mmCIF file of C-alpha atoms and ligand atoms in Angstrom:
data_model
loop_
_atom_site.group_PDB
_atom_site.id
_atom_site.type_symbol
_atom_site.label_atom_id
_atom_site.label_comp_id
_atom_site.label_asym_id
_atom_site.label_seq_id
_atom_site.Cartn_x
_atom_site.Cartn_y
_atom_site.Cartn_z
ATOM 1 C CA MET A 309 -21.744 -7.223 3.106
ATOM 2 C CA ASN A 310 -21.296 -3.282 3.219
ATOM 3 C CA ILE A 311 -17.665 -3.232 3.650
ATOM 4 C CA LEU A 312 -16.652 0.557 4.590
ATOM 5 C CA VAL A 313 -12.742 0.873 2.606
ATOM 6 C CA THR A 314 -10.733 3.296 3.934
ATOM 7 C CA GLY A 315 -8.189 5.160 1.628
ATOM 8 C CA GLY A 316 -9.550 3.773 -1.438
ATOM 9 C CA CYS A 317 -8.853 5.992 -3.723
ATOM 10 C CA GLY A 318 -4.866 5.452 -2.822
ATOM 11 C CA PHE A 319 -3.125 2.544 -4.777
ATOM 12 C CA ILE A 320 -4.242 -0.795 -3.388
ATOM 13 C CA GLY A 321 -7.757 1.047 -2.034
ATOM 14 C CA THR A 322 -8.229 1.436 -5.752
ATOM 15 C CA ASN A 323 -7.015 -2.095 -7.004
ATOM 16 C CA PHE A 324 -9.317 -3.759 -3.978
ATOM 17 C CA ILE A 325 -12.112 -1.968 -4.557
ATOM 18 C CA TYR A 326 -11.678 -3.194 -8.594
ATOM 19 C CA TYR A 327 -11.332 -6.415 -6.930
ATOM 20 C CA MET A 328 -14.072 -6.943 -4.717
ATOM 21 C CA LEU A 329 -16.474 -5.374 -6.522
ATOM 22 C CA HIS A 330 -15.644 -7.682 -9.627
ATOM 23 C CA GLU A 331 -15.038 -10.328 -7.589
ATOM 24 C CA HIS A 332 -18.404 -10.533 -5.086
ATOM 25 C CA ASP A 333 -22.072 -8.763 -4.804
ATOM 26 C CA HIS A 334 -20.200 -6.819 -1.608
ATOM 27 C CA THR A 335 -21.395 -2.518 -1.740
ATOM 28 C CA ILE A 336 -17.903 -0.788 -0.935
ATOM 29 C CA ILE A 337 -18.519 2.432 1.128
ATOM 30 C CA ASN A 338 -15.074 4.564 0.143
ATOM 31 C CA LEU A 339 -14.416 7.754 2.849
ATOM 32 C CA ASP A 340 -10.908 9.230 1.676
ATOM 33 C CA LYS A 341 -9.918 12.524 2.491
ATOM 34 C CA LEU A 342 -8.253 13.186 -1.081
ATOM 35 C CA THR A 343 -4.816 13.765 0.046
ATOM 36 C CA TYR A 344 -1.837 14.152 -2.710
ATOM 37 C CA ALA A 345 -2.325 10.560 -3.101
ATOM 38 C CA GLY A 346 -5.758 9.679 -3.555
ATOM 39 C CA ASN A 347 -7.176 10.482 -7.210
ATOM 40 C CA LEU A 348 -10.949 10.076 -7.746
ATOM 41 C CA LYS A 349 -10.162 9.936 -11.535
ATOM 42 C CA ASN A 350 -8.801 5.908 -10.735
ATOM 43 C CA LEU A 351 -12.192 5.038 -9.373
ATOM 44 C CA ILE A 352 -13.872 6.454 -12.664
ATOM 45 C CA SER A 353 -15.303 3.317 -14.339
ATOM 46 C CA VAL A 354 -16.054 2.483 -10.518
ATOM 47 C CA GLU A 355 -18.637 5.310 -10.734
ATOM 48 C CA GLY A 356 -20.046 4.514 -13.993
ATOM 49 C CA ARG A 357 -20.778 1.851 -13.304
ATOM 50 C CA TYR A 358 -21.904 0.658 -10.108
ATOM 51 C CA ASN A 359 -22.330 4.500 -8.023
ATOM 52 C CA GLY A 360 -24.944 4.148 -6.033
ATOM 53 C CA GLN A 361 -25.832 0.838 -6.549
ATOM 54 C CA ARG A 362 -22.534 -0.896 -4.565
ATOM 55 C CA TYR A 363 -20.130 2.171 -4.463
ATOM 56 C CA PHE A 364 -20.886 5.236 -2.726
ATOM 57 C CA PHE A 365 -18.200 7.855 -2.051
ATOM 58 C CA GLU A 366 -17.680 10.223 1.420
ATOM 59 C CA LYS A 367 -14.901 12.260 1.509
ATOM 60 C CA GLY A 368 -13.601 12.464 5.001
ATOM 61 C CA ASP A 369 -10.336 12.094 7.309
ATOM 62 C CA ILE A 370 -10.526 8.868 9.101
ATOM 63 C CA CYS A 371 -9.928 10.349 12.682
ATOM 64 C CA ASP A 372 -12.795 12.782 12.312
ATOM 65 C CA THR A 373 -14.382 9.653 14.958
ATOM 66 C CA PRO A 374 -17.873 11.639 14.796
ATOM 67 C CA GLN A 375 -18.034 11.281 10.908
ATOM 68 C CA VAL A 376 -16.988 7.612 10.693
ATOM 69 C CA MET A 377 -19.877 7.009 13.530
ATOM 70 C CA ASN A 378 -22.502 8.751 11.003
ATOM 71 C CA ILE A 379 -20.828 6.689 7.963
ATOM 72 C CA LEU A 380 -20.529 3.348 10.262
ATOM 73 C CA LYS A 381 -24.751 4.010 10.633
ATOM 74 C CA GLU A 382 -26.111 5.176 7.646
ATOM 75 C CA TYR A 383 -24.580 1.936 5.427
ATOM 76 C CA GLU A 384 -25.315 -0.137 7.792
ATOM 77 C CA ILE A 385 -21.605 -1.437 7.678
ATOM 78 C CA ASP A 386 -20.625 -5.343 8.706
ATOM 79 C CA ALA A 387 -16.626 -4.847 7.741
ATOM 80 C CA VAL A 388 -14.499 -2.203 7.563
ATOM 81 C CA VAL A 389 -10.922 -2.084 5.239
ATOM 82 C CA ASN A 390 -8.388 0.465 6.574
ATOM 83 C CA PHE A 391 -6.199 1.385 3.976
ATOM 84 C CA ALA A 392 -5.600 4.858 4.430
ATOM 85 C CA ALA A 393 -2.461 6.350 5.684
ATOM 86 C CA GLU A 394 0.765 8.292 4.670
ATOM 87 C CA SER A 395 2.163 5.763 3.414
ATOM 88 C CA HIS A 396 6.040 6.833 1.680
ATOM 89 C CA VAL A 397 8.930 6.338 3.712
ATOM 90 C CA ASP A 398 10.703 9.583 2.823
ATOM 91 C CA ARG A 399 8.687 11.826 2.634
ATOM 92 C CA SER A 400 8.136 10.573 6.505
ATOM 93 C CA ILE A 401 11.424 11.293 6.901
ATOM 94 C CA SER A 402 11.206 14.348 6.050
ATOM 95 C CA ALA A 403 7.992 15.618 7.049
ATOM 96 C CA PRO A 404 6.720 12.941 10.203
ATOM 97 C CA ASP A 405 3.868 14.857 11.549
ATOM 98 C CA GLN A 406 0.648 13.841 8.720
ATOM 99 C CA PHE A 407 2.169 10.534 9.973
ATOM 100 C CA ILE A 408 1.823 10.794 12.858
ATOM 101 C CA GLU A 409 -1.840 12.003 12.610
ATOM 102 C CA SER A 410 -3.249 10.084 9.856
ATOM 103 C CA ASN A 411 -1.878 6.528 10.581
ATOM 104 C CA ILE A 412 -1.512 6.351 14.532
ATOM 105 C CA GLN A 413 -4.720 9.363 15.735
ATOM 106 C CA GLY A 414 -6.795 8.082 12.042
ATOM 107 C CA THR A 415 -6.418 3.945 13.709
ATOM 108 C CA TYR A 416 -7.421 4.834 16.583
ATOM 109 C CA SER A 417 -10.395 6.942 15.650
ATOM 110 C CA LEU A 418 -11.611 4.205 13.050
ATOM 111 C CA LEU A 419 -11.032 1.567 15.834
ATOM 112 C CA THR A 420 -13.058 3.268 18.820
ATOM 113 C CA ALA A 421 -15.759 4.166 16.320
ATOM 114 C CA SER A 422 -15.873 0.334 14.791
ATOM 115 C CA SER A 423 -16.167 -1.062 18.231
ATOM 116 C CA LYS A 424 -18.529 1.565 19.582
ATOM 117 C CA ALA A 425 -20.494 0.626 16.199
ATOM 118 C CA GLY A 426 -20.271 -3.939 16.949
ATOM 119 C CA ILE A 427 -18.269 -3.868 13.561
ATOM 120 C CA LYS A 428 -17.932 -7.615 12.658
ATOM 121 C CA ARG A 429 -14.610 -7.812 11.490
ATOM 122 C CA PHE A 430 -11.439 -4.835 10.818
ATOM 123 C CA ILE A 431 -8.764 -4.814 9.092
ATOM 124 C CA GLN A 432 -5.890 -3.323 9.446
ATOM 125 C CA VAL A 433 -3.800 -3.186 5.976
ATOM 126 C CA SER A 434 -0.244 -2.523 7.624
ATOM 127 C CA THR A 435 4.259 -3.587 6.790
ATOM 128 C CA ASP A 436 6.306 -5.904 6.647
ATOM 129 C CA GLU A 437 8.108 -2.774 8.116
ATOM 130 C CA VAL A 438 7.918 -2.650 10.806
ATOM 131 C CA TYR A 439 10.098 -6.034 11.498
ATOM 132 C CA GLY A 440 13.048 -3.457 10.876
ATOM 133 C CA SER A 441 15.755 -4.965 8.919
ATOM 134 C CA LEU A 442 16.790 -8.277 8.206
ATOM 135 C CA GLY A 443 20.230 -9.608 7.101
ATOM 136 C CA PRO A 444 20.899 -11.508 4.665
ATOM 137 C CA GLU A 445 19.623 -14.799 6.236
ATOM 138 C CA GLY A 446 16.348 -15.677 7.087
ATOM 139 C CA LEU A 447 11.903 -14.196 6.928
ATOM 140 C CA PHE A 448 10.430 -11.919 9.241
ATOM 141 C CA THR A 449 7.324 -14.638 10.715
ATOM 142 C CA GLU A 450 4.402 -13.089 12.490
ATOM 143 C CA GLU A 451 6.519 -14.204 16.036
ATOM 144 C CA SER A 452 9.801 -11.514 14.352
ATOM 145 C CA PRO A 453 9.959 -8.415 16.871
ATOM 146 C CA LEU A 454 8.224 -5.096 16.182
ATOM 147 C CA ALA A 455 11.483 -2.505 15.499
ATOM 148 C CA PRO A 456 10.739 0.488 12.671
ATOM 149 C CA ASN A 457 13.517 2.253 11.987
ATOM 150 C CA SER A 458 11.366 5.446 10.046
ATOM 151 C CA PRO A 459 8.914 7.458 11.332
ATOM 152 C CA TYR A 460 6.891 5.997 8.614
ATOM 153 C CA ALA A 461 7.354 2.571 10.246
ATOM 154 C CA ALA A 462 7.007 2.716 13.290
ATOM 155 C CA SER A 463 4.028 4.905 13.155
ATOM 156 C CA LYS A 464 2.939 1.457 11.403
ATOM 157 C CA ALA A 465 3.988 -0.475 14.286
ATOM 158 C CA SER A 466 2.200 2.273 16.181
ATOM 159 C CA ALA A 467 -0.884 1.516 15.131
ATOM 160 C CA ASP A 468 -0.914 -2.540 14.787
ATOM 161 C CA LEU A 469 -0.112 -2.021 18.239
ATOM 162 C CA LEU A 470 -3.580 -0.078 19.260
ATOM 163 C CA CYS A 471 -5.140 -3.023 16.909
ATOM 164 C CA ARG A 472 -4.004 -5.675 19.450
ATOM 165 C CA SER A 473 -5.366 -3.675 22.531
ATOM 166 C CA PHE A 474 -8.836 -3.176 20.759
ATOM 167 C CA PHE A 475 -9.055 -7.341 20.795
ATOM 168 C CA LYS A 476 -7.193 -8.149 24.126
ATOM 169 C CA THR A 477 -9.184 -5.657 26.550
ATOM 170 C CA TYR A 478 -12.062 -5.274 24.206
ATOM 171 C CA GLY A 479 -12.532 -8.438 22.182
ATOM 172 C CA PHE A 480 -12.769 -6.189 18.724
ATOM 173 C CA PRO A 481 -12.187 -8.373 16.311
ATOM 174 C CA VAL A 482 -9.186 -6.978 14.983
ATOM 175 C CA ILE A 483 -7.598 -8.450 12.203
ATOM 176 C CA VAL A 484 -3.607 -7.107 11.350
ATOM 177 C CA THR A 485 -2.237 -7.964 8.043
ATOM 178 C CA ARG A 486 1.539 -6.865 7.473
ATOM 179 C CA CYS A 487 2.367 -7.649 3.061
ATOM 180 C CA SER A 488 6.030 -7.153 1.551
ATOM 181 C CA ASN A 489 5.898 -3.863 -1.113
ATOM 182 C CA ASN A 490 3.261 -4.140 -3.738
ATOM 183 C CA TYR A 491 3.934 -2.642 -6.847
ATOM 184 C CA GLY A 492 0.786 -2.881 -9.576
ATOM 185 C CA PRO A 493 -1.314 -0.207 -11.521
ATOM 186 C CA PHE A 494 -2.468 2.916 -9.674
ATOM 187 C CA GLN A 495 0.564 3.681 -8.565
ATOM 188 C CA PHE A 496 1.836 6.636 -7.524
ATOM 189 C CA PRO A 497 4.348 7.168 -9.143
ATOM 190 C CA GLU A 498 7.262 8.124 -5.797
ATOM 191 C CA LYS A 499 7.797 4.362 -5.143
ATOM 192 C CA LEU A 500 10.131 2.661 -6.827
ATOM 193 C CA VAL A 501 8.581 0.663 -9.647
ATOM 194 C CA PRO A 502 6.378 3.590 -10.806
ATOM 195 C CA LEU A 503 8.878 5.657 -10.822
ATOM 196 C CA SER A 504 11.935 4.514 -12.642
ATOM 197 C CA PHE A 505 9.878 3.400 -15.365
ATOM 198 C CA LEU A 506 8.542 6.619 -15.824
ATOM 199 C CA ARG A 507 11.752 8.694 -15.600
ATOM 200 C CA ALA A 508 13.581 5.928 -17.278
ATOM 201 C CA LYS A 509 10.527 6.960 -20.171
ATOM 202 C CA GLU A 510 11.834 10.198 -20.510
ATOM 203 C CA ASP A 511 15.225 9.089 -20.077
ATOM 204 C CA ARG A 512 15.882 10.960 -16.946
ATOM 205 C CA PRO A 513 18.498 9.381 -14.894
ATOM 206 C CA VAL A 514 16.772 6.773 -12.490
ATOM 207 C CA PRO A 515 17.976 7.444 -8.745
ATOM 208 C CA VAL A 516 19.886 4.426 -6.922
ATOM 209 C CA TYR A 517 19.435 5.018 -3.132
ATOM 210 C CA GLY A 518 23.047 3.796 -1.588
ATOM 211 C CA THR A 519 24.419 0.510 -3.774
ATOM 212 C CA GLY A 520 21.473 -0.914 -4.403
ATOM 213 C CA SER A 521 21.596 -3.362 -3.079
ATOM 214 C CA ASN A 522 18.849 -3.714 -0.478
ATOM 215 C CA VAL A 523 16.464 -5.987 -0.878
ATOM 216 C CA ARG A 524 12.822 -6.010 -0.943
ATOM 217 C CA ASP A 525 10.239 -8.700 -1.583
ATOM 218 C CA TRP A 526 7.968 -7.562 -4.094
ATOM 219 C CA ILE A 527 4.329 -8.680 -4.538
ATOM 220 C CA TYR A 528 1.607 -7.901 -7.206
ATOM 221 C CA VAL A 529 -1.130 -5.502 -5.899
ATOM 222 C CA SER A 530 -3.462 -7.957 -6.941
ATOM 223 C CA ASP A 531 -1.994 -11.225 -4.438
ATOM 224 C CA HIS A 532 -2.137 -8.906 -1.994
ATOM 225 C CA CYS A 533 -6.020 -7.846 -2.352
ATOM 226 C CA ARG A 534 -7.021 -11.467 -2.627
ATOM 227 C CA GLY A 535 -4.893 -11.965 0.587
ATOM 228 C CA ILE A 536 -6.854 -9.667 2.547
ATOM 229 C CA ASP A 537 -10.161 -10.515 1.097
ATOM 230 C CA LEU A 538 -9.515 -14.252 1.906
ATOM 231 C CA CYS A 539 -9.134 -12.377 5.360
ATOM 232 C CA LEU A 540 -12.248 -11.098 5.711
ATOM 233 C CA ARG A 541 -14.650 -14.242 4.626
ATOM 234 C CA LYS A 542 -11.591 -16.785 7.074
ATOM 235 C CA GLY A 543 -10.073 -14.864 8.997
ATOM 236 C CA ARG A 544 -9.142 -15.375 12.849
ATOM 237 C CA PRO A 545 -9.973 -12.740 14.833
ATOM 238 C CA GLY A 546 -6.598 -11.586 16.566
ATOM 239 C CA ALA A 547 -4.313 -12.697 14.208
ATOM 240 C CA ILE A 548 -1.951 -11.139 12.419
ATOM 241 C CA TYR A 549 -1.304 -12.794 8.551
ATOM 242 C CA ASN A 550 2.484 -12.074 6.537
ATOM 243 C CA PHE A 551 1.749 -11.886 2.824
ATOM 244 C CA GLY A 552 4.468 -11.631 0.234
ATOM 245 C CA GLY A 553 5.597 -12.270 -2.731
ATOM 246 C CA ASP A 554 8.243 -14.850 -2.982
ATOM 247 C CA ALA A 555 10.087 -12.723 -4.825
ATOM 248 C CA GLU A 556 13.217 -10.881 -3.489
ATOM 249 C CA TYR A 557 15.125 -8.374 -5.012
ATOM 250 C CA GLU A 558 17.807 -6.400 -5.227
ATOM 251 C CA ASN A 559 17.521 -3.279 -5.611
ATOM 252 C CA LEU A 560 19.737 -3.056 -8.594
ATOM 253 C CA ASP A 561 18.080 -5.506 -10.038
ATOM 254 C CA VAL A 562 14.897 -4.094 -10.032
ATOM 255 C CA ILE A 563 15.585 -1.565 -11.680
ATOM 256 C CA LYS A 564 18.131 -3.237 -14.351
ATOM 257 C CA LYS A 565 15.028 -5.263 -15.281
ATOM 258 C CA ILE A 566 12.400 -2.826 -15.593
ATOM 259 C CA LEU A 567 15.856 -0.626 -17.980
ATOM 260 C CA ASP A 568 15.901 -4.342 -20.001
ATOM 261 C CA ILE A 569 11.591 -4.113 -20.448
ATOM 262 C CA MET A 570 11.948 -1.483 -22.058
ATOM 263 C CA GLY A 571 15.182 -2.088 -23.748
ATOM 264 C CA LYS A 572 15.960 1.344 -22.412
ATOM 265 C CA SER A 573 20.453 1.775 -21.466
ATOM 266 C CA TYR A 574 21.597 0.697 -18.369
ATOM 267 C CA LYS A 575 24.005 4.018 -18.423
ATOM 268 C CA LEU A 576 20.508 5.991 -17.045
ATOM 269 C CA ILE A 577 21.460 4.357 -13.296
ATOM 270 C CA LYS A 578 22.432 7.316 -11.207
ATOM 271 C CA PHE A 579 23.762 6.549 -7.658
ATOM 272 C CA VAL A 580 22.384 8.227 -5.968
ATOM 273 C CA LYS A 581 22.911 9.490 -1.827
ATOM 274 C CA ASP A 582 21.280 6.610 0.732
ATOM 275 C CA ARG A 583 18.413 7.496 2.717
ATOM 276 C CA PRO A 584 18.785 7.716 6.279
ATOM 277 C CA GLY A 585 17.943 5.127 8.358
ATOM 278 C CA HIS A 586 17.381 2.765 4.999
ATOM 279 C CA ASP A 587 16.821 -1.076 5.647
ATOM 280 C CA GLN A 588 18.574 -3.720 4.239
ATOM 281 C CA ARG A 589 16.059 -6.825 3.383
ATOM 282 C CA TYR A 590 13.016 -7.458 3.789
ATOM 283 C CA ALA A 591 11.647 -10.691 3.352
ATOM 284 C CA MET A 592 8.625 -13.028 4.379
ATOM 285 C CA ASP A 593 7.055 -16.453 5.872
ATOM 286 C CA TYR A 594 3.765 -16.130 5.484
ATOM 287 C CA SER A 595 2.869 -19.980 5.967
ATOM 288 C CA LEU A 596 0.122 -18.737 7.891
ATOM 289 C CA ALA A 597 -1.434 -17.543 5.802
ATOM 290 C CA LYS A 598 -0.870 -20.823 3.242
ATOM 291 C CA ASP A 599 -1.737 -22.253 6.565
ATOM 292 C CA GLU A 600 -4.593 -20.984 7.275
ATOM 293 C CA LEU A 601 -6.339 -18.777 5.182
ATOM 294 C CA GLY A 602 -5.171 -21.171 1.635
ATOM 295 C CA PHE A 603 -2.865 -17.409 0.403
ATOM 296 C CA GLU A 604 -0.592 -17.942 -1.891
ATOM 297 C CA PRO A 605 0.978 -15.428 -4.527
ATOM 298 C CA GLN A 606 -0.341 -15.801 -7.993
ATOM 299 C CA VAL A 607 1.873 -13.469 -10.165
ATOM 300 C CA ARG A 608 5.163 -13.782 -10.956
ATOM 301 C CA PHE A 609 7.557 -10.107 -10.624
ATOM 302 C CA SER A 610 8.238 -10.612 -14.493
ATOM 303 C CA GLU A 611 4.866 -11.204 -15.282
ATOM 304 C CA GLY A 612 3.676 -8.490 -12.566
ATOM 305 C CA LEU A 613 6.424 -5.660 -14.228
ATOM 306 C CA GLU A 614 5.275 -6.955 -17.940
ATOM 307 C CA LEU A 615 1.121 -5.518 -16.606
ATOM 308 C CA THR A 616 2.632 -3.118 -14.617
ATOM 309 C CA ILE A 617 4.844 -1.476 -17.213
ATOM 310 C CA ASN A 618 1.862 -1.363 -20.283
ATOM 311 C CA TRP A 619 -0.982 -0.080 -18.129
ATOM 312 C CA TYR A 620 1.484 2.817 -17.098
ATOM 313 C CA LEU A 621 2.195 3.425 -21.187
ATOM 314 C CA LYS A 622 -1.794 2.535 -21.501
ATOM 315 C CA ASN A 623 -2.633 5.160 -19.769
ATOM 316 C CA GLU A 624 -0.424 7.970 -19.932
ATOM 317 C CA GLU A 625 -3.309 10.057 -19.475
ATOM 318 C CA TRP A 626 -3.218 9.254 -15.780
ATOM 319 C CA VAL A 627 0.297 10.200 -15.295
ATOM 320 C CA ASP A 628 0.361 13.136 -16.559
ATOM 321 C CA GLY A 629 -3.143 13.758 -14.282
ATOM 322 C CA ILE A 630 -0.641 13.569 -11.219
ATOM 323 C CA LYS A 631 2.507 14.799 -12.769
ATOM 324 C CA SER A 632 2.166 18.042 -11.049
ATOM 325 C CA GLY A 633 1.740 20.818 -8.570
ATOM 326 C CA GLU A 634 3.035 19.560 -4.806
ATOM 327 C CA TYR A 635 4.043 15.879 -6.740
ATOM 328 C CA ILE A 636 7.049 17.606 -8.880
ATOM 329 C CA GLU A 637 7.706 20.213 -5.933
ATOM 330 C CA PHE A 638 8.514 17.298 -3.607
ATOM 331 C CA MET A 639 10.543 14.784 -5.708
ATOM 332 C CA GLU A 640 12.836 17.734 -7.210
ATOM 333 C CA LYS A 641 13.604 18.775 -3.921
ATOM 334 C CA TRP A 642 13.884 15.672 -2.445
ATOM 335 C CA TYR A 643 16.173 14.605 -5.743
ATOM 336 C CA LYS A 644 18.761 18.090 -5.430
ATOM 337 C CA GLU A 645 19.421 17.536 -1.668
ATOM 338 C CA ARG A 646 20.064 13.730 -2.530
ATOM 339 C CA SER A 647 22.712 14.353 -5.878
HETATM 340 P P1 LIG B 2011 -1.261 5.694 -1.098
HETATM 341 O O1 LIG B 2011 -0.457 6.318 -0.581
HETATM 342 O O2 LIG B 2011 -1.727 5.590 -2.485
HETATM 343 O O3 LIG B 2011 -2.938 5.848 -0.405
HETATM 344 C C1 LIG B 2011 -3.153 6.316 0.613
HETATM 345 C C2 LIG B 2011 -4.892 6.758 0.681
HETATM 346 O O4 LIG B 2011 -5.081 6.785 1.882
HETATM 347 C C3 LIG B 2011 -4.823 7.640 -0.399
HETATM 348 O O5 LIG B 2011 -5.718 8.393 -1.059
HETATM 349 C C4 LIG B 2011 -5.087 8.895 0.836
HETATM 350 O O6 LIG B 2011 -5.751 10.025 0.023
HETATM 351 C C5 LIG B 2011 -5.809 8.413 2.178
HETATM 352 N N1 LIG B 2011 -5.920 8.605 3.535
HETATM 353 C C6 LIG B 2011 -4.428 9.744 3.912
HETATM 354 N N2 LIG B 2011 -4.571 9.511 4.808
HETATM 355 C C7 LIG B 2011 -5.725 9.854 5.416
HETATM 356 C C8 LIG B 2011 -6.695 10.020 6.090
HETATM 357 N N3 LIG B 2011 -6.796 10.672 7.462
HETATM 358 N N4 LIG B 2011 -7.886 9.769 6.095
HETATM 359 C C9 LIG B 2011 -9.287 8.861 4.799
HETATM 360 N N5 LIG B 2011 -7.871 9.136 3.180
HETATM 361 C C10 LIG B 2011 -6.628 9.057 3.290
HETATM 362 O O7 LIG B 2011 -0.727 4.216 -0.306
HETATM 363 P P2 LIG B 2011 -1.189 2.536 -0.724
HETATM 364 O O8 LIG B 2011 0.412 1.540 -1.579
HETATM 365 O O9 LIG B 2011 -2.500 1.951 -1.500
HETATM 366 O O10 LIG B 2011 -1.147 2.532 1.208
HETATM 367 C C11 LIG B 2011 -2.084 1.852 1.512
HETATM 368 C C12 LIG B 2011 -2.388 1.248 3.083
HETATM 369 O O11 LIG B 2011 -1.400 -0.572 2.073
HETATM 370 C C13 LIG B 2011 -1.275 1.894 3.917
HETATM 371 O O12 LIG B 2011 -1.855 1.957 4.976
HETATM 372 C C14 LIG B 2011 -0.209 1.557 3.396
HETATM 373 O O13 LIG B 2011 0.904 1.321 4.853
HETATM 374 C C15 LIG B 2011 -0.300 -0.404 3.706
HETATM 375 N N6 LIG B 2011 0.668 -0.719 2.961
HETATM 376 C C16 LIG B 2011 1.037 -0.650 1.360
HETATM 377 C C17 LIG B 2011 2.457 -1.492 0.882
HETATM 378 C C18 LIG B 2011 2.821 -0.680 -0.406
HETATM 379 O O14 LIG B 2011 3.727 -1.516 -1.046
HETATM 380 N N7 LIG B 2011 2.511 0.030 -1.076
HETATM 381 C C19 LIG B 2011 2.538 -2.273 1.683
HETATM 382 C C20 LIG B 2011 2.210 -2.941 2.489
HETATM 383 C C21 LIG B 2011 0.872 -2.016 3.260
HETATM 384 P P1 LIG B 2012 9.824 2.114 -1.587
HETATM 385 O O1 LIG B 2012 9.009 2.271 -3.303
HETATM 386 O O2 LIG B 2012 9.917 3.884 -1.217
HETATM 387 O O3 LIG B 2012 9.873 1.521 -0.307
HETATM 388 P P2 LIG B 2012 9.531 1.314 0.642
HETATM 389 O O4 LIG B 2012 10.615 2.533 1.014
HETATM 390 O O5 LIG B 2012 8.433 1.689 1.165
HETATM 391 O O6 LIG B 2012 9.890 -0.723 0.597
HETATM 392 O O7 LIG B 2012 11.542 1.949 -2.084
HETATM 393 C C1 LIG B 2012 11.413 0.733 -2.232
HETATM 394 C C2 LIG B 2012 13.370 0.569 -2.279
HETATM 395 O O8 LIG B 2012 13.632 1.668 -3.318
HETATM 396 C C3 LIG B 2012 13.963 0.831 -1.139
HETATM 397 O O9 LIG B 2012 14.930 0.668 -0.651
HETATM 398 C C4 LIG B 2012 14.267 2.453 -1.334
HETATM 399 C C5 LIG B 2012 14.519 2.159 -3.248
HETATM 400 N N1 LIG B 2012 14.677 2.564 -3.706
HETATM 401 C C6 LIG B 2012 15.644 3.769 -4.628
HETATM 402 O O10 LIG B 2012 17.134 3.235 -4.575
HETATM 403 N N2 LIG B 2012 15.129 5.245 -5.158
HETATM 404 C C7 LIG B 2012 14.654 5.480 -5.565
HETATM 405 O O11 LIG B 2012 14.499 6.475 -6.168
HETATM 406 C C8 LIG B 2012 13.233 4.768 -4.364
HETATM 407 C C9 LIG B 2012 11.514 6.007 -4.853
HETATM 408 C C10 LIG B 2012 13.283 4.453 -3.672
#
């Protein structure tokens, strides 16, 4: 099978490409715009081993429908997996425009080109954040109402609805996946796990938004990749599947666990101004994915955190490569405003 993976130079896309090339004999075409979050260096070993045979890279924007159309035809694509998006909630609060462009317009463009090209499977990689926020009890199911609270979540929910409309109106075989918070190798260090680890490593304060009592469900990235692979093989067109990691923790506990693994003092924890519209709790009921796809997370949180921290320790060069320019500028400005 020839699979177009969009956003393959980002965190989850990179892990997915490694996963698929290792697990199957598919050919992967990676279309990525190389925003601040896209890093060609993530795939150096894939290029070395598979380039021009089972792996091809195309630089481009999913909003560019003619370019997408050309790629679908040239590579005789069978399936599309759309990871390409602006993904960071804090950035969507400061500057939502690009989220509307890539996440909504981009998904529409991909759907349009893919349906015209007669693509057999289209996986839209979405998020639990489209459901909004939970109280202390209960879980999100696929039937939970959409109630996004950040511009990021609203842009992803909009894309999910476009997918629904393409299935209902044109019979286009779209599947939407909604997953909880991922962590693992190659995650851009603006997100909680790598950011906390890398700041603690340099004995810099680790920022906790608000009281740190917000709860997220954490899933190791390879478990998410396996879920998407299962969708490609067994997913029901038109379906939505939740994926979760069975690992609900308050943010403060996540940071303490990271500091414990590193042998660092809790004195590094710094409470900062809360994120506006901060969702209190996410938690997933993934029983549909379990029943229909046989999905279950395999990596426990403590194990996944150790794997992640060891990866960042072993890949200092990768970290140094992205700790520059635009990234530093955004982070410094953000923390000055919050502290
Ligand atoms: P990321 O920010 O690390 O990577 C996004 C990638 O998309 C980058 O390589 C970037 O260059 C590329 N991209 C952005 N806009 C593009 C465009 N217009 N055209 C082509 N490429 C473009 O994101 P991630 O954390 O890997 O998330 C991937 C997907 O998974 C996103 O759709 C996100 O909403 C979804 N998701 C993420 C999580 C999570 O915890 N990170 C959880 C659930 C769902
Ligand atoms: P994040 O990694 O940005 O993912 P998301 O907002 O998509 O869930 O944040 C995870 C949680 O951690 C969220 O509740 C916000 C909080 N957080 C902090 O407390 N400090 C930080 O420095 C960051 C980046 C996030």
